[in-house]
């Protein structure tokens, strides 16, 4: 594959994670996920390995996540080759946008990238119908359910079944200095499908975005946990979105209220985003058989939301992006406490039979039936847990659930004139204006087998940090302490 001759000028910063730096091209509506160097050693000699691993990421998205989350939501990527010159131009150009903690991380000179459709933009064909900026929201919702497994140690039963992982992890992150204050966002509210709880969750994300919420205006990040002084850009962006006018709200289309205060804009925006997140776009036959995801009717103890009478057990609409993500997350049936002993059994087996790494494609490739994971398979394997093949399948299902718990939803939207006949789905806001939108789920990479070890240890730290923060009585109930954040030592 020949390296593409690209000019870094047409590329802009989109985002960055542990594994890659994402840059977008507004002319081609494409994003390149540029692989970062994983260790200090130059990867010249292992170029083929880097290529294989990037191809594995593409195949995992296409063959494992896409059938679970839906083809409408998970785009198919392709591997592209980029020149060293392009990589150094990009490193130079993106320096000012990157978080200071990431600046020492270099791009891998092997020069492979995943090319995906740009989730911040709308398809070019609908461009002429749109008014004002294309606004894209990225939400990293994290785990949306409470574990129900009997494998959770008795001492932690109550706490694990009443407080969600995200809310508990906030205490650990605060203690580690990773965040300044605990977020009031609770994933269980977002995944509840209930309008008022979802609105509460979205507004909490806006107030304290951390790495769970970002807003892009015409492809540029204007609001995130990393941007400072961002209130005004957000206010301008939402005003432009609602008026359908990029420049001046006095040219607002009929039905608009002109420039509003930020709170009013955020209320209106959360209602709009909520409608998009529950819109059923994926009509494909579910590969889950007749299983449905389950939510806990109760709210997480940390949430400010109150359950209203009549709230359903699962308010999410089948085929909506949140429904499908939740269902994939729930391939974790045994919880980390139940999977860990199975993982240990598998590791012991692989020590004795290293050839089985390949037999079971544990490091990929993923484009084969070895990675066909779904709820029916999980159910059968739990009934036959003595067999090592069942253990392998359950561990794989757990790894897939980890990817679904860590992915992000990107929703690109733009105002359309009422009555315009666009091919994209459309929702209407409280004042009767219409917005077309497109949803993509990003970060669909496979998690390595040894991640289970990290997840197991991290889970212990998370529970411990929470217990120390809130206080915990001997009968296993939580005793809330005021100003208790200080108490994690
Ligand atoms: O374990 P978690 O829940 O803290 O998730 C990690 C994320 O932290 P978060 O809590 O979302 O800030 C973490 O996000 P950040 O890099 O901290 O933004 C990564 O997504 C990590 O995955 P990987 O190492 O890139 O494969 C994520 O690790 P795993 O999903 O592999 O556990
Ligand atoms: N198709 C896309 N279109 C637009 N932006 C994207 C796309 N894919 C990724 N991004 C942006 O790039 C960021 C980093 O991408 P990604 O999450 O895939 O990287 P990562 O290194 O795997 O992250 P993490 O460490 O969180 O797992 C995303 O959070 C998002 O802002």
Coordinates of C-alpha atoms in Angstrom, one line a residue, residues 199 202 266-276 428-431:
X199 CA -32.2 15.8 30.6
X202 CA -27.1 15.8 29.7
X266 CA -28.8 24.3 27.4
X267 CA -32.4 23.3 28.4
X268 CA -33.5 23.5 24.8
X269 CA -30.3 21.7 23.6
X270 CA -30.6 18.8 26.1
X271 CA -34.2 18.2 24.9
X272 CA -33.0 18.1 21.3
X273 CA -30.1 15.8 22.0
X274 CA -32.2 13.5 24.1
X275 CA -34.7 13.1 21.2
X276 CA -31.8 12.2 18.9
X428 CA -38.4 19.0 16.1
X429 CA -37.5 21.2 19.0
X430 CA -39.9 22.8 21.6
X431 CA -40.5 25.8 19.3

